[in-house]
PDB file of C-alpha atoms in Angstrom:
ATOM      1  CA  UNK A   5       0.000   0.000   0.000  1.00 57.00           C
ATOM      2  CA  UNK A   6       1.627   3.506  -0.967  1.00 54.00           C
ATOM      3  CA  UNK A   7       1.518   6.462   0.811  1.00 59.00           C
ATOM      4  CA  UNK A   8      -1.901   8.091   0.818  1.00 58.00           C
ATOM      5  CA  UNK A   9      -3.721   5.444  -0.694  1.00 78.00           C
ATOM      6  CA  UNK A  10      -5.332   4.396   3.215  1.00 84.00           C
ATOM      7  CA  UNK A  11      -8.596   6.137   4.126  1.00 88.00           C
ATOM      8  CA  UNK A  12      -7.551   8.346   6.630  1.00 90.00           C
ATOM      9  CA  UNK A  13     -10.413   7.677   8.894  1.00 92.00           C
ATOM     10  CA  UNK A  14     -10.088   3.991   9.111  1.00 95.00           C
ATOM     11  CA  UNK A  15      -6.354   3.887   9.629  1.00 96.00           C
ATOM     12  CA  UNK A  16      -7.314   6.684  12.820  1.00 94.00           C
ATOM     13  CA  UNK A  17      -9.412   3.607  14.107  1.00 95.00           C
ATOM     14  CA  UNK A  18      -7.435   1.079  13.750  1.00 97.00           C
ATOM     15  CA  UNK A  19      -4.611   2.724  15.392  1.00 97.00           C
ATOM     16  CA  UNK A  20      -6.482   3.213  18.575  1.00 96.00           C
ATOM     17  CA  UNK A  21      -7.758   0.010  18.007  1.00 96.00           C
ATOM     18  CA  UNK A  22      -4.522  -1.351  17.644  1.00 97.00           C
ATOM     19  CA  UNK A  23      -2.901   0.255  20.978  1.00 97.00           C
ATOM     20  CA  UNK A  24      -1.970  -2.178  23.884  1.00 97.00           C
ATOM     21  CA  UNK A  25       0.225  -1.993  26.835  1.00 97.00           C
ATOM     22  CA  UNK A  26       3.221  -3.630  24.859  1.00 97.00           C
ATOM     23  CA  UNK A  27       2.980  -0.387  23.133  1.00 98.00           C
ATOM     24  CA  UNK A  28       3.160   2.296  25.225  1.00 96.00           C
ATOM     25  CA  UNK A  29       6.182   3.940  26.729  1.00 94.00           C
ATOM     26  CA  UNK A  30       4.601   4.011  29.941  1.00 92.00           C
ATOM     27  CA  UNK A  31       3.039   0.372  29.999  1.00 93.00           C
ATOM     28  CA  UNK A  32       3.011   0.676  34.018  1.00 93.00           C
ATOM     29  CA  UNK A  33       0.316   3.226  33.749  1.00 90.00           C
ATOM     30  CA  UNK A  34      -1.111   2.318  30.562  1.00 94.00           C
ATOM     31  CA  UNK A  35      -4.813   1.207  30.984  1.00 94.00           C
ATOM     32  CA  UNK A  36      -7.712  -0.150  28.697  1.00 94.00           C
ATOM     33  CA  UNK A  37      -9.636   3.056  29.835  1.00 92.00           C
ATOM     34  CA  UNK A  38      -6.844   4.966  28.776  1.00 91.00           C
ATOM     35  CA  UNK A  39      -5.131   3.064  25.471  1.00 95.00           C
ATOM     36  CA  UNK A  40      -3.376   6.571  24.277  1.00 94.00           C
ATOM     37  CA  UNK A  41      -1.121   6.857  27.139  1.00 91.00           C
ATOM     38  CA  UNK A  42       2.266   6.808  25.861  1.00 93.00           C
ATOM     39  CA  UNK A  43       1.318   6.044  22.644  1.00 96.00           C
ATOM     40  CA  UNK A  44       2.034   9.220  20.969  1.00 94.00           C
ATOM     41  CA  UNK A  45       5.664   8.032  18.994  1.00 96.00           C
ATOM     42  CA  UNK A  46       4.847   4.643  17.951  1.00 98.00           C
ATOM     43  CA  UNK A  47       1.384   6.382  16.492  1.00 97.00           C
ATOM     44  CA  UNK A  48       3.361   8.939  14.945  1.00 97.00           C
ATOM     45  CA  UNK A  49       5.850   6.671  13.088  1.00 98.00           C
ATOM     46  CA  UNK A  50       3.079   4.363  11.948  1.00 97.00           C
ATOM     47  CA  UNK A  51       1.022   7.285  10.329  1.00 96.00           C
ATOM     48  CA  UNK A  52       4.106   8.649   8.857  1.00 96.00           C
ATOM     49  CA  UNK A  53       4.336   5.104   7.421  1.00 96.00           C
ATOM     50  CA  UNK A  54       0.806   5.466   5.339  1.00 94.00           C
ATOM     51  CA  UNK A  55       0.832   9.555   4.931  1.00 94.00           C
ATOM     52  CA  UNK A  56       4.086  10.693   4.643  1.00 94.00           C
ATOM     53  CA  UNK A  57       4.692  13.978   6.361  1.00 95.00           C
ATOM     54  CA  UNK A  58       6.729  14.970   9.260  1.00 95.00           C
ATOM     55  CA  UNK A  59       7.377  13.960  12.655  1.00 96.00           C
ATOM     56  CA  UNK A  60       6.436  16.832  15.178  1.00 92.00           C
ATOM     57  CA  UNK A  61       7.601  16.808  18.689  1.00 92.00           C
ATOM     58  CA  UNK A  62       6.185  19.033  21.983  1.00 86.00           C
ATOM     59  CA  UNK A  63       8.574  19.235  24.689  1.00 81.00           C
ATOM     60  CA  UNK A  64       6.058  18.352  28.173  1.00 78.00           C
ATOM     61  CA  UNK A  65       8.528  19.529  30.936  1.00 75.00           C
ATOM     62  CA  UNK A  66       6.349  22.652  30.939  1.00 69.00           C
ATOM     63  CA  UNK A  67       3.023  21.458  31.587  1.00 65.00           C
ATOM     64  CA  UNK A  68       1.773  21.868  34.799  1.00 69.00           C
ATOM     65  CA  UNK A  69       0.849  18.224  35.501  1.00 70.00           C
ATOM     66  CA  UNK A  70       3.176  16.399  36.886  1.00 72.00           C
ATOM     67  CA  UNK A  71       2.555  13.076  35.592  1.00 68.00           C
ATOM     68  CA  UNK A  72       1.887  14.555  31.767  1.00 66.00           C
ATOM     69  CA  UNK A  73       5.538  16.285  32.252  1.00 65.00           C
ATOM     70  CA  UNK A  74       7.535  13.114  33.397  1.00 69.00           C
ATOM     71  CA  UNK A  75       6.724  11.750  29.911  1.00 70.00           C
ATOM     72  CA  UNK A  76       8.999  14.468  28.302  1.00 77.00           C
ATOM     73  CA  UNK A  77       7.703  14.915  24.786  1.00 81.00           C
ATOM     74  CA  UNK A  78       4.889  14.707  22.427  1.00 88.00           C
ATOM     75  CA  UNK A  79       5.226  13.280  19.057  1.00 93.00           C
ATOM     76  CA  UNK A  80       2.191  13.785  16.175  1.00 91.00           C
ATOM     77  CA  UNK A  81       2.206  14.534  12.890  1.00 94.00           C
ATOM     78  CA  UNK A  82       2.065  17.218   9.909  1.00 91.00           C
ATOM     79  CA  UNK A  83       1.043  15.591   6.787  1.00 89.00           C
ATOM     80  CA  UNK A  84       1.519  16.813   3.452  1.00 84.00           C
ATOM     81  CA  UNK A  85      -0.294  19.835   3.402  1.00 85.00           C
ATOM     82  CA  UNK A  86       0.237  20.718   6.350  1.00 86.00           C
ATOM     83  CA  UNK A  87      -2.595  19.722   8.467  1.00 85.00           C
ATOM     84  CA  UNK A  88      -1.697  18.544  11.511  1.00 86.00           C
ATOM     85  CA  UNK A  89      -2.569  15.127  12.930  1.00 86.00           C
ATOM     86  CA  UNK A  90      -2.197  14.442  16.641  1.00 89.00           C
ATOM     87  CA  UNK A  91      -4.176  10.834  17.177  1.00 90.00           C
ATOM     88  CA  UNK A  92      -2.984   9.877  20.827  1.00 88.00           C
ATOM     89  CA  UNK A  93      -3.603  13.632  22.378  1.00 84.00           C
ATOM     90  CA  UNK A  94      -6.647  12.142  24.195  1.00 83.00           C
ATOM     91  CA  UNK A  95      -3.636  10.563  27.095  1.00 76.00           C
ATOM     92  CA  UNK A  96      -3.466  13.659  28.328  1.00 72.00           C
ATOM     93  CA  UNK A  97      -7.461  13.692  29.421  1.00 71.00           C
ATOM     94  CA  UNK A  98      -9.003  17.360  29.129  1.00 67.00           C
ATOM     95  CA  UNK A  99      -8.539  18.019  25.776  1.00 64.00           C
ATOM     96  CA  UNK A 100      -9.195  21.578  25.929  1.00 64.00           C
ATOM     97  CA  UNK A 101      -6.783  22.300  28.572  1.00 63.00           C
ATOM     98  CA  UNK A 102      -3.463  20.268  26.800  1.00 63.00           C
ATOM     99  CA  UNK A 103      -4.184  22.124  23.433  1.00 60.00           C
ATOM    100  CA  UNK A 104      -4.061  25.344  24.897  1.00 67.00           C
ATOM    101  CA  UNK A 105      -0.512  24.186  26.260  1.00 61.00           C
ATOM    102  CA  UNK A 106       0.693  22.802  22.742  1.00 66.00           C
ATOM    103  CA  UNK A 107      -0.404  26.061  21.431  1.00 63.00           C
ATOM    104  CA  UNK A 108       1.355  27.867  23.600  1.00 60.00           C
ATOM    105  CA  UNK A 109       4.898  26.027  23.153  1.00 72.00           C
ATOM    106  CA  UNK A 110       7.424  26.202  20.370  1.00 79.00           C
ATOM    107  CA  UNK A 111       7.787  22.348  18.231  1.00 82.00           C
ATOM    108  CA  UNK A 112      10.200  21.202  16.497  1.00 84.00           C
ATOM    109  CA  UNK A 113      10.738  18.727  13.600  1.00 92.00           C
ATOM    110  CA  UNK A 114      12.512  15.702  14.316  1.00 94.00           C
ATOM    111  CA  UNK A 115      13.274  13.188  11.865  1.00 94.00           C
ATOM    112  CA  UNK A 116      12.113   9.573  11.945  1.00 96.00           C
ATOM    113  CA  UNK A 117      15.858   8.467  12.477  1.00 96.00           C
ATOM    114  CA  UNK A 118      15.763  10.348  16.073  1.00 95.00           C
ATOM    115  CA  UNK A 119      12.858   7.880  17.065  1.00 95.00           C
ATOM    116  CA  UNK A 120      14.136   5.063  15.861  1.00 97.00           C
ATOM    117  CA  UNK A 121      17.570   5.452  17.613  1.00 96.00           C
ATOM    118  CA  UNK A 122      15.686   4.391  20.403  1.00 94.00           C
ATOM    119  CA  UNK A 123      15.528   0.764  20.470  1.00 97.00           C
ATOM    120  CA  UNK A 124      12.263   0.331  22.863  1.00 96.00           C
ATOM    121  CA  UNK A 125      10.321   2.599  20.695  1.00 97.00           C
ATOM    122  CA  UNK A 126      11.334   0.579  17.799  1.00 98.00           C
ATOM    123  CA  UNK A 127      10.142  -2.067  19.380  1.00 98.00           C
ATOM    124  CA  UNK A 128       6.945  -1.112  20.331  1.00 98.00           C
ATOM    125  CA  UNK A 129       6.408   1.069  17.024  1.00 98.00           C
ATOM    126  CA  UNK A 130       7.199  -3.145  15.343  1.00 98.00           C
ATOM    127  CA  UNK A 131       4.531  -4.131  16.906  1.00 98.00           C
ATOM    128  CA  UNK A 132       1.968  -1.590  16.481  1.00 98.00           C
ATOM    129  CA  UNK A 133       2.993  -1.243  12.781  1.00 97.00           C
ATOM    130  CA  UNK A 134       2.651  -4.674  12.144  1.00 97.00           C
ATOM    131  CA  UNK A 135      -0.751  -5.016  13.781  1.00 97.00           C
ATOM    132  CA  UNK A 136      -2.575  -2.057  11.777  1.00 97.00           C
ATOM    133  CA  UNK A 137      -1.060  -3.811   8.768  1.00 95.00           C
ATOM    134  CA  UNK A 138      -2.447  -6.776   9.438  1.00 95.00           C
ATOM    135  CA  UNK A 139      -5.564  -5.607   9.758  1.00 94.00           C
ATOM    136  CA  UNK A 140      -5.679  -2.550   7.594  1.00 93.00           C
ATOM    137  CA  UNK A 141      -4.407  -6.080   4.484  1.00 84.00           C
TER     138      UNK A 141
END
């Protein structure tokens, strides 16, 4: 399948369908009533993967919740076109409140060899990648 050529709406769902404690970066306090939590690079990598664009990263130290700060950063994505797509923002619960902090904060771009210099991301970005695959055919 080549870039662009998923329906953007059904690769969304299966995503979020697709999240599991093996992929999160916080699988201690990952929970089934909250799948995004820490699911924001692996997600980010695997929609680069069907729509191209770039990988955009928030730096959290700044937020005023202590537990959304301790996870560092925030990776989502800028397709081409420039629309941005942020599919795991609902970890950080009020959604309201955390996009008035993103839109307060300088990003950056980073590229998609920064991520996968870390080897537990690419492990968990394997796993989710090969799980939307396999169901997206």
């Amino acid at each position: 399948m080549a870039k662009g050529e998923v329906n953007q709406f059904d690769l969304f769902l299966t995503i979020q369908k697709s999240w599991m404690r093996e992929t999160s970066a916080d699988s201690e306090n990952w929970s089934s009533e909250h799948p995004a939590w820490g699911q924001c690079a692996v997600t980010a990598l695997t929609v680069q993967d069907f729509l191209g664009g770039e990988l955009i990263r928030l730096d959290l130290a700044g937020h005023n919740d202590s537990k959304i700060a301790s996870m560092r950063s925030h990776y989502f994505n800028r397709i081409i076109g420039g629309a941005e797509l942020d599919i795991s923002s609902s970890q950080f619960g009020d959604i309201n409140r955390f996009y008035q902090f993103r839109f307060s904060q300088e990003v950056s771009i980073r590229d998609r060899s920064y991520l996968m210099g870390n080897l537990d991301t690419v492990a968990r970005y394997t796993r989710l990648r090969y799980e939307v695959a396999r169901v997206l055919g």
